[in-house]
Coordinates of C-alpha atoms in Angstrom, one line a residue:
Chain A
M18 CA 79.5 186.1 14.1
T19 CA 78.1 183.0 12.6
V20 CA 74.6 182.3 11.3
S21 CA 73.6 178.7 11.7
A22 CA 71.4 176.7 9.3
D23 CA 68.2 177.5 11.2
S24 CA 69.1 181.2 11.1
V25 CA 69.4 181.6 14.9
R26 CA 72.4 183.8 15.4
H27 CA 75.4 183.1 17.7
T28 CA 77.6 185.5 19.5
P29 CA 81.5 185.0 19.4
L30 CA 81.1 183.6 23.0
W31 CA 78.5 180.9 22.1
D32 CA 80.8 178.0 22.5
R33 CA 81.8 179.3 25.9
H34 CA 78.2 179.3 27.0
L35 CA 77.8 175.7 25.8
A36 CA 80.9 174.6 27.6
L37 CA 79.5 176.1 30.8
N38 CA 76.3 174.0 30.2
A39 CA 74.2 177.2 30.1
T40 CA 70.4 177.0 29.6
M41 CA 70.2 178.6 26.1
A42 CA 67.1 180.2 24.6
D43 CA 66.2 182.2 21.6
F44 CA 66.2 185.9 22.4
G45 CA 65.2 188.0 19.4
G46 CA 66.7 185.6 17.0
W47 CA 69.9 185.1 19.0
S48 CA 70.8 181.9 20.9
M49 CA 71.7 183.4 24.3
P50 CA 72.4 182.1 27.8
M51 CA 69.5 182.5 30.2
E52 CA 71.3 181.1 33.2
Y53 CA 74.4 179.0 34.0
T54 CA 74.1 177.8 37.6
G55 CA 70.9 179.6 38.5
T56 CA 69.4 183.1 38.1
V57 CA 69.2 183.9 41.8
A58 CA 72.9 183.0 42.5
E59 CA 74.0 184.9 39.4
H60 CA 71.9 187.9 40.5
R61 CA 73.5 187.8 44.0
A62 CA 77.0 187.5 42.5
V63 CA 76.4 190.9 40.7
R64 CA 75.0 192.6 43.8
E65 CA 77.7 191.3 46.1
S66 CA 80.9 190.6 44.0
V67 CA 81.2 190.6 40.3
G68 CA 79.4 189.0 37.4
M69 CA 79.9 189.1 33.6
F70 CA 77.4 189.0 30.8
D71 CA 77.7 188.4 27.1
V72 CA 75.6 191.1 25.5
S73 CA 77.1 190.8 22.0
H74 CA 73.7 190.5 20.6
M75 CA 73.2 194.2 21.1
G76 CA 74.0 196.4 18.1
T77 CA 77.1 198.4 17.4
V78 CA 76.5 201.3 15.0
L79 CA 79.3 203.6 13.9
I80 CA 78.3 207.1 12.8
F81 CA 81.0 209.2 11.1
G82 CA 81.5 212.1 8.7
S83 CA 81.5 215.8 8.8
G84 CA 78.9 217.1 11.3
A85 CA 77.9 213.6 12.6
L86 CA 77.3 214.9 16.2
E87 CA 75.1 217.7 15.1
A88 CA 73.2 215.5 12.7
V89 CA 72.5 212.8 15.2
N90 CA 71.6 215.3 17.9
A91 CA 68.8 216.5 15.6
V92 CA 67.3 213.0 15.7
L93 CA 67.8 211.3 19.1
T94 CA 65.9 212.6 22.2
N95 CA 68.7 213.4 24.6
D96 CA 71.1 216.3 24.1
L97 CA 74.6 215.3 23.1
E98 CA 75.8 218.8 24.0
R99 CA 75.2 217.9 27.6
I100 CA 78.2 215.6 27.5
S101 CA 81.8 215.9 26.4
D102 CA 84.0 213.8 24.1
G103 CA 84.8 210.6 25.9
Q104 CA 81.4 210.3 27.5
A105 CA 78.4 208.2 26.8
Q106 CA 74.7 209.0 27.2
Y107 CA 71.4 207.2 27.6
T108 CA 69.0 208.3 24.8
M109 CA 66.1 207.3 22.6
L110 CA 65.1 207.2 19.0
C111 CA 61.4 208.1 18.7
A112 CA 58.9 208.1 15.9
E113 CA 57.1 211.4 15.1
N114 CA 54.1 210.3 17.2
G115 CA 56.4 210.0 20.3
G116 CA 56.5 206.2 20.4
V117 CA 59.9 204.8 21.1
I118 CA 61.7 202.9 18.2
D119 CA 64.5 202.1 20.6
D120 CA 66.4 203.2 23.7
L121 CA 70.2 203.2 23.3
I122 CA 73.6 204.4 24.6
A123 CA 75.4 207.0 22.5
Y124 CA 79.2 207.2 22.7
R125 CA 80.6 210.6 21.8
F126 CA 84.1 210.4 20.3
D127 CA 84.2 213.8 18.7
E128 CA 82.1 216.1 16.6
N129 CA 82.5 213.8 13.6
N130 CA 82.4 210.4 15.2
L131 CA 79.9 208.6 17.4
M132 CA 78.9 205.0 18.3
L133 CA 75.5 203.8 19.2
I134 CA 74.6 200.6 21.1
P135 CA 70.9 199.8 20.4
N136 CA 69.0 196.8 21.6
A137 CA 69.5 193.5 19.7
T138 CA 66.1 193.3 18.2
N139 CA 65.9 197.0 17.3
S140 CA 69.4 197.4 15.8
D141 CA 68.2 197.0 12.2
A142 CA 65.4 199.5 12.7
V143 CA 67.7 202.0 14.3
V144 CA 70.2 201.7 11.4
A145 CA 67.4 202.1 8.8
E146 CA 65.9 205.1 10.5
L147 CA 69.2 206.9 10.9
K148 CA 70.2 206.2 7.3
R149 CA 66.9 207.6 6.2
A150 CA 67.1 210.7 8.5
L151 CA 70.8 211.4 7.5
T152 CA 70.3 210.9 3.7
D153 CA 71.0 214.4 2.7
T154 CA 74.1 214.8 4.9
E155 CA 77.8 213.8 4.6
V156 CA 77.3 211.5 7.6
N157 CA 77.6 207.7 7.3
V158 CA 75.8 205.0 9.3
L159 CA 77.6 201.7 9.5
D160 CA 76.1 198.6 11.1
A161 CA 79.3 197.1 12.7
R162 CA 77.6 194.5 15.0
D163 CA 79.0 191.4 13.3
D164 CA 82.6 192.7 13.9
H165 CA 82.1 193.3 17.6
A166 CA 81.5 191.7 20.9
I167 CA 80.3 193.3 24.1
I168 CA 81.0 192.0 27.6
A169 CA 79.4 193.7 30.6
V170 CA 81.3 193.3 33.9
Q171 CA 79.1 194.4 36.8
G172 CA 79.3 194.5 40.5
P173 CA 81.2 196.0 43.5
H174 CA 84.3 194.0 42.6
S175 CA 84.2 194.9 38.9
A176 CA 87.1 197.5 39.0
P177 CA 89.6 195.3 40.8
T178 CA 88.7 192.4 38.6
L179 CA 89.4 194.4 35.4
H180 CA 92.6 195.9 37.0
A181 CA 93.8 192.4 37.7
I182 CA 93.8 191.5 34.0
G183 CA 95.4 194.8 33.0
I184 CA 92.4 196.7 31.5
E185 CA 92.6 200.5 31.6
L186 CA 89.4 201.9 33.2
P187 CA 87.6 205.2 32.9
E188 CA 87.1 207.0 36.1
K189 CA 83.7 208.7 36.0
Y190 CA 80.3 207.2 35.6
M191 CA 79.3 207.2 31.9
A192 CA 82.8 208.0 30.8
F193 CA 84.7 205.6 28.5
A194 CA 88.4 204.8 27.8
R195 CA 90.0 203.3 24.7
S196 CA 93.1 201.2 25.0
T197 CA 94.6 197.9 23.9
W198 CA 94.3 194.6 25.6
N199 CA 96.0 191.4 24.5
G200 CA 96.5 193.0 21.1
S201 CA 92.8 194.0 20.6
P202 CA 91.5 197.6 20.7
V203 CA 89.1 197.7 23.6
M204 CA 86.6 200.4 24.6
V205 CA 85.6 200.3 28.2
C206 CA 82.6 202.4 29.4
R207 CA 81.5 202.9 33.0
T208 CA 78.0 201.9 32.4
G209 CA 75.7 198.9 32.6
Y210 CA 72.1 197.9 33.3
T211 CA 72.3 196.3 36.8
G212 CA 72.4 199.3 39.2
E213 CA 75.9 198.3 40.4
H214 CA 79.3 199.9 39.7
G215 CA 80.2 198.3 36.4
Y216 CA 81.7 198.5 32.9
E217 CA 80.8 197.5 29.4
I218 CA 83.6 196.4 27.1
V219 CA 83.3 196.7 23.4
L220 CA 86.0 194.8 21.4
P221 CA 86.6 193.0 18.1
A222 CA 84.7 189.7 18.0
S223 CA 88.0 187.8 17.6
G224 CA 89.3 189.0 21.0
A225 CA 86.2 188.2 23.0
P226 CA 86.8 184.5 24.0
Q227 CA 90.3 185.4 25.4
L228 CA 88.8 188.3 27.4
W229 CA 85.9 186.1 28.7
D230 CA 88.5 183.5 29.8
A231 CA 90.7 186.1 31.5
L232 CA 87.7 187.6 33.4
S233 CA 86.6 184.1 34.5
G234 CA 90.1 183.4 35.7
A235 CA 90.0 186.7 37.7
G236 CA 86.8 185.6 39.4
A237 CA 84.0 187.1 37.4
I238 CA 80.9 184.9 37.6
P239 CA 79.1 184.2 34.3
A240 CA 75.6 185.6 34.5
G241 CA 72.7 185.1 32.0
L242 CA 69.9 187.1 30.6
G243 CA 67.7 185.8 33.5
A244 CA 69.8 187.7 36.1
R245 CA 70.1 190.7 33.8
D246 CA 66.4 191.0 33.8
T247 CA 65.9 190.6 37.6
L248 CA 68.7 193.1 38.2
R249 CA 67.3 195.8 35.8
T250 CA 63.8 195.3 37.1
E251 CA 65.0 195.9 40.7
M252 CA 66.4 199.2 39.4
G253 CA 63.2 200.2 37.5
Y254 CA 65.2 200.4 34.3
P255 CA 63.0 200.1 31.2
L256 CA 63.3 197.2 28.7
H257 CA 62.2 198.0 25.1
G258 CA 59.2 195.8 24.2
H259 CA 58.0 196.1 27.8
E260 CA 58.2 199.6 29.4
L261 CA 58.9 201.3 26.0
N262 CA 57.5 200.5 22.6
A263 CA 55.9 202.2 19.6
Q264 CA 52.8 203.0 21.8
I265 CA 54.6 204.0 25.0
T266 CA 56.3 207.3 25.0
P267 CA 59.3 208.6 27.1
V268 CA 56.8 210.9 28.9
Q269 CA 54.7 208.0 30.1
A270 CA 57.8 205.9 31.0
G271 CA 59.1 208.7 33.2
L272 CA 62.2 209.2 31.0
G273 CA 62.0 213.0 30.6
F274 CA 65.5 213.2 31.9
A275 CA 66.7 211.6 28.6
V276 CA 65.0 214.2 26.5
G277 CA 66.7 217.4 25.5
W278 CA 63.5 219.5 25.8
A279 CA 65.5 222.7 25.0
K280 CA 67.0 221.4 21.8
G281 CA 65.7 222.9 18.6
T282 CA 64.8 219.5 17.1
F283 CA 64.6 215.8 17.7
H284 CA 62.3 213.1 16.3
G285 CA 58.9 213.2 18.1
R286 CA 59.5 216.6 19.6
E287 CA 56.0 218.0 18.8
A288 CA 54.1 215.0 20.1
L289 CA 56.2 214.6 23.2
T290 CA 56.1 218.3 24.1
S291 CA 52.4 218.3 23.8
E292 CA 51.9 215.2 25.9
R293 CA 54.3 216.6 28.5
E294 CA 52.3 219.8 28.8
S295 CA 48.9 218.1 29.0
G296 CA 50.2 215.3 31.2
P297 CA 50.1 211.7 30.3
A298 CA 47.0 209.6 31.0
R299 CA 49.1 206.8 32.4
K300 CA 52.6 206.6 33.9
L301 CA 55.1 203.9 34.6
R302 CA 55.2 203.1 38.3
G303 CA 56.7 200.5 40.6
L304 CA 54.6 197.9 42.5
I305 CA 55.9 196.0 45.4
A306 CA 54.0 193.0 46.8
A307 CA 52.2 193.4 50.1
G308 CA 50.7 189.9 49.7
R309 CA 52.2 186.7 48.3
G310 CA 52.5 186.4 44.6
I311 CA 54.8 187.1 41.6
P312 CA 53.5 189.6 39.0
R313 CA 54.3 189.0 35.4
A314 CA 54.1 191.1 32.2
Q315 CA 50.5 191.7 30.9
M316 CA 48.8 191.0 34.2
S317 CA 46.0 193.5 35.0
V318 CA 46.3 196.0 37.8
V319 CA 43.1 196.8 39.6
D320 CA 42.0 199.3 42.3
G321 CA 40.1 198.6 45.5
S322 CA 36.8 198.3 43.7
G323 CA 38.3 195.7 41.2
D324 CA 38.3 198.2 38.3
S325 CA 41.3 197.9 35.9
I326 CA 43.7 200.8 36.3
G327 CA 46.5 199.5 34.0
R328 CA 48.7 196.6 33.4
V329 CA 52.1 195.1 34.4
T330 CA 54.9 195.7 31.9
S331 CA 57.5 193.7 33.7
G332 CA 57.2 191.6 36.8
T333 CA 59.5 189.2 38.7
F334 CA 60.6 187.8 42.0
S335 CA 63.2 190.2 43.4
P336 CA 66.1 188.1 44.7
T337 CA 67.3 191.1 46.8
L338 CA 64.0 191.8 48.5
S339 CA 62.7 188.2 48.3
T340 CA 59.3 189.4 47.1
G341 CA 57.3 190.1 44.0
I342 CA 58.0 193.4 42.2
A343 CA 56.6 194.9 39.0
L344 CA 56.8 197.9 36.7
A345 CA 53.3 198.9 35.6
L346 CA 51.7 201.5 33.4
I347 CA 48.8 202.7 35.5
D348 CA 46.5 205.7 35.6
A349 CA 48.5 208.8 36.3
D350 CA 46.4 210.0 39.3
I351 CA 47.3 207.0 41.5
A352 CA 49.5 208.2 44.3
D353 CA 52.7 206.7 45.7
G354 CA 51.8 204.5 48.6
A355 CA 48.4 203.6 47.2
Q356 CA 47.2 200.0 47.6
V357 CA 46.3 198.2 44.4
A358 CA 46.0 194.6 43.4
V359 CA 47.4 192.5 40.5
D360 CA 45.3 189.8 39.0
V361 CA 47.7 186.8 39.3
R362 CA 45.9 184.1 37.3
G363 CA 42.5 185.0 38.9
R364 CA 43.9 185.6 42.4
H365 CA 44.0 189.3 43.5
V366 CA 47.4 189.9 45.2
D367 CA 47.9 193.2 47.1
F368 CA 50.6 195.6 46.0
T369 CA 51.8 199.0 47.1
V370 CA 52.5 201.7 44.5
T371 CA 56.1 203.0 44.8
K372 CA 58.7 205.0 42.9
P373 CA 61.6 202.8 41.6
P374 CA 64.3 201.8 42.2
F375 CA 63.3 199.0 44.5
V376 CA 66.9 198.6 45.5
E377 CA 69.5 201.3 46.1
S378 CA 71.6 202.3 43.1
H379 CA 75.4 201.9 43.3
V380 CA 76.3 203.0 39.8
R381 CA 78.1 206.2 41.0
D382 CA 79.9 204.5 44.0
Chain B
M10 CA 68.0 160.6 41.4
I11 CA 64.7 158.7 41.2
P12 CA 63.9 156.9 44.5
A13 CA 62.6 153.4 43.7
E14 CA 60.2 153.2 46.6
L15 CA 58.1 156.2 45.4
H16 CA 55.3 156.4 42.9
Y17 CA 55.1 159.1 40.2
T18 CA 52.7 161.0 38.0
P19 CA 53.2 162.2 34.4
E20 CA 53.1 165.7 35.8
H21 CA 56.4 165.1 37.5
E22 CA 55.1 164.7 41.1
W23 CA 56.1 161.9 43.5
V24 CA 53.8 160.1 45.9
R25 CA 54.9 158.3 49.1
V26 CA 52.4 156.1 50.8
T27 CA 52.9 156.2 54.6
E28 CA 52.4 153.4 57.1
T29 CA 49.1 155.0 58.1
G30 CA 47.7 155.0 54.6
T31 CA 48.1 158.7 53.9
V32 CA 50.1 160.0 51.0
V33 CA 52.9 162.6 50.9
V34 CA 53.3 164.5 47.6
G35 CA 56.2 166.5 46.2
I36 CA 57.7 167.4 42.8
T37 CA 60.5 165.3 41.3
H38 CA 64.2 166.2 40.9
Y39 CA 63.5 166.4 37.2
A40 CA 60.7 168.9 37.7
Q41 CA 62.7 171.2 40.0
D42 CA 65.7 171.1 37.6
A43 CA 63.5 172.0 34.7
L44 CA 61.9 174.9 36.6
G45 CA 65.1 176.3 37.9
D46 CA 65.3 178.5 41.0
I47 CA 61.9 178.1 42.8
V48 CA 60.9 181.4 44.4
F49 CA 57.2 180.9 45.2
V50 CA 54.9 178.1 46.4
D51 CA 51.1 178.3 46.7
L52 CA 49.8 175.4 48.6
P53 CA 46.1 174.3 49.0
A54 CA 44.3 175.5 52.1
P55 CA 44.3 173.3 55.2
E56 CA 41.5 170.7 55.2
A57 CA 40.8 171.4 51.5
N58 CA 39.3 168.6 49.5
V59 CA 41.2 167.8 46.3
E60 CA 40.1 165.8 43.3
A61 CA 42.4 163.3 41.5
G62 CA 44.0 165.3 38.7
G63 CA 42.6 168.6 40.0
S64 CA 44.7 171.7 40.5
M65 CA 45.9 172.2 44.1
G66 CA 48.3 175.1 43.9
E67 CA 51.4 176.5 42.0
V68 CA 55.1 176.3 42.1
E69 CA 56.8 179.3 40.4
S70 CA 60.5 179.7 39.5
T71 CA 62.4 182.8 38.3
K72 CA 61.4 181.8 34.7
S73 CA 58.1 180.0 34.8
V74 CA 55.0 178.9 36.8
S75 CA 53.9 175.3 37.1
E76 CA 50.5 174.1 38.4
L77 CA 50.4 171.4 41.1
Y78 CA 47.9 168.6 40.6
A79 CA 46.5 166.3 43.3
P80 CA 47.6 162.8 42.4
I81 CA 44.7 161.2 44.3
A82 CA 41.3 162.4 45.7
G83 CA 41.3 163.3 49.4
R84 CA 41.7 165.9 52.1
I85 CA 44.8 168.0 52.8
I86 CA 45.9 167.0 56.4
A87 CA 49.4 168.6 56.4
R88 CA 51.1 171.3 54.4
N89 CA 54.8 172.1 54.3
V90 CA 54.4 175.8 55.3
D91 CA 58.2 176.2 55.7
L92 CA 58.2 176.4 51.9
E93 CA 56.4 179.8 52.0
A94 CA 59.6 181.4 53.5
N95 CA 62.1 179.0 51.9
P96 CA 60.8 177.8 48.5
E97 CA 64.4 177.0 47.5
T98 CA 64.2 173.9 49.7
I99 CA 62.4 172.2 46.8
N100 CA 65.5 172.7 44.7
A101 CA 67.8 171.5 47.4
D102 CA 65.8 168.5 48.6
P103 CA 62.8 167.7 46.4
Y104 CA 62.3 164.2 47.8
G105 CA 62.8 165.1 51.5
D106 CA 62.4 168.5 53.1
G107 CA 60.9 169.9 49.9
W108 CA 57.7 167.8 50.3
L109 CA 54.5 169.8 49.6
V110 CA 51.4 168.3 51.2
E111 CA 50.0 165.2 52.9
I112 CA 46.7 163.9 51.8
E113 CA 44.3 161.6 53.5
P114 CA 42.8 159.6 50.6
D115 CA 39.1 159.2 50.0
G116 CA 38.9 155.4 50.5
G117 CA 42.1 153.4 49.9
V118 CA 45.2 154.3 47.8
D119 CA 45.2 152.8 44.3
V120 CA 48.8 153.0 43.3
S121 CA 48.1 151.2 40.0
A122 CA 46.9 154.5 38.7
L123 CA 50.4 156.0 39.3
L124 CA 53.7 155.4 37.6
S125 CA 56.4 153.1 39.0
A126 CA 60.0 154.4 39.4
S127 CA 61.0 152.5 36.3
A128 CA 58.1 153.8 34.3
Y129 CA 59.0 157.4 35.4
V130 CA 62.6 156.9 34.4
A131 CA 61.4 155.9 30.9
L132 CA 59.1 158.9 30.8
T133 CA 61.9 161.4 31.6
A134 CA 64.4 159.7 29.4
A135 CA 61.9 160.1 26.5
G136 CA 61.9 163.9 27.3

């Protein structure tokens, strides 16, 4: 990966994005494609056929050494004993107060080898925290982001598209397969962040442009971070910095499924167990527009009397539903189906409280 | 993409003076291209009185929101209500079916306060 003079970082596919005349923007210090032809068309391509995303800005952290699995399992929230070698898991790294340093995907190779995919902007923090936590062990933490690229291929046609270019696929949801493609070692995991059947491919940076071109030739539509955001919001998936951060815990965000409560230890266990027992003051909920308006992050959510009951963490126009949707942290006692309003630049727009996803999930299809 | 017969504002709106002396207002091709996919339009109320340079609604895309400004003072006599269900019409046809409102001006129309097509070309070329 290259670092330009103004220190904005480029992925190995940067010149492909420029050649496609993508709208580029700085995302956490990375020059990334926001959209190519348009967010709505790219969103629909993923829901109806197949899209591909360059997500090489995300971290690639290798963890290896005697007892790596056990050591990491004492730090991350989810329980790596719930999965087998060859499977991946959604998990989090919390601080002792229960706040979330990052949410990430952990790949389990064997008892001595793992790989983590943290968010782009949190990768350095994850590496630093794990190095600190694993100081007195024989386990090594290696930041391998610069050597790797990640391409997400998502949508109902993702499997035939990858078959067409000769990539070996894992069968089950959240399982991964390692093979070779065009001379490069590739790791293909049946995961993604769109709610569709899809795959994420991790490979050496040098092999990424050829894979991108082959996928394009097989019909995958390039999709930018704009569509990635509308797709994940429709599914109610959290984005760190919005639904999760140092102040928002997994209990508030409704991510208890990604916490190994029965495990002996993980970072933040005491604070999270206590909050789970007492019940959080606010919870992450879905809001769907009953009136006309598009909610955006940080807008205030108010009840029938106009009193503030929370705030929007992510809001967008849903291309699938053709209406405004939001994820919001609101008072825990508000019931599903309740009518609330969002203050859209001074105008109160009516919304109905709901349980995400807003659109049916197809990840296991 | 900049029709010569229209007048323009620095806020990237176009103004067409009709034969009856009313004005039709929309946003330019440049504006819709910069906004990206338009997904929401909030138009002024029927019969609303608008002030020159005053806010009269919003156009929102997947990535940003942009305020609409009245290019002249007057009364809203027609609104393109089809845009509420099909806001993408603005992207597809900004100078035609994507028009926003028709205004009956207070007094006459003074186009000297607006930009000519050539002046607007120069404005957008300068970025």
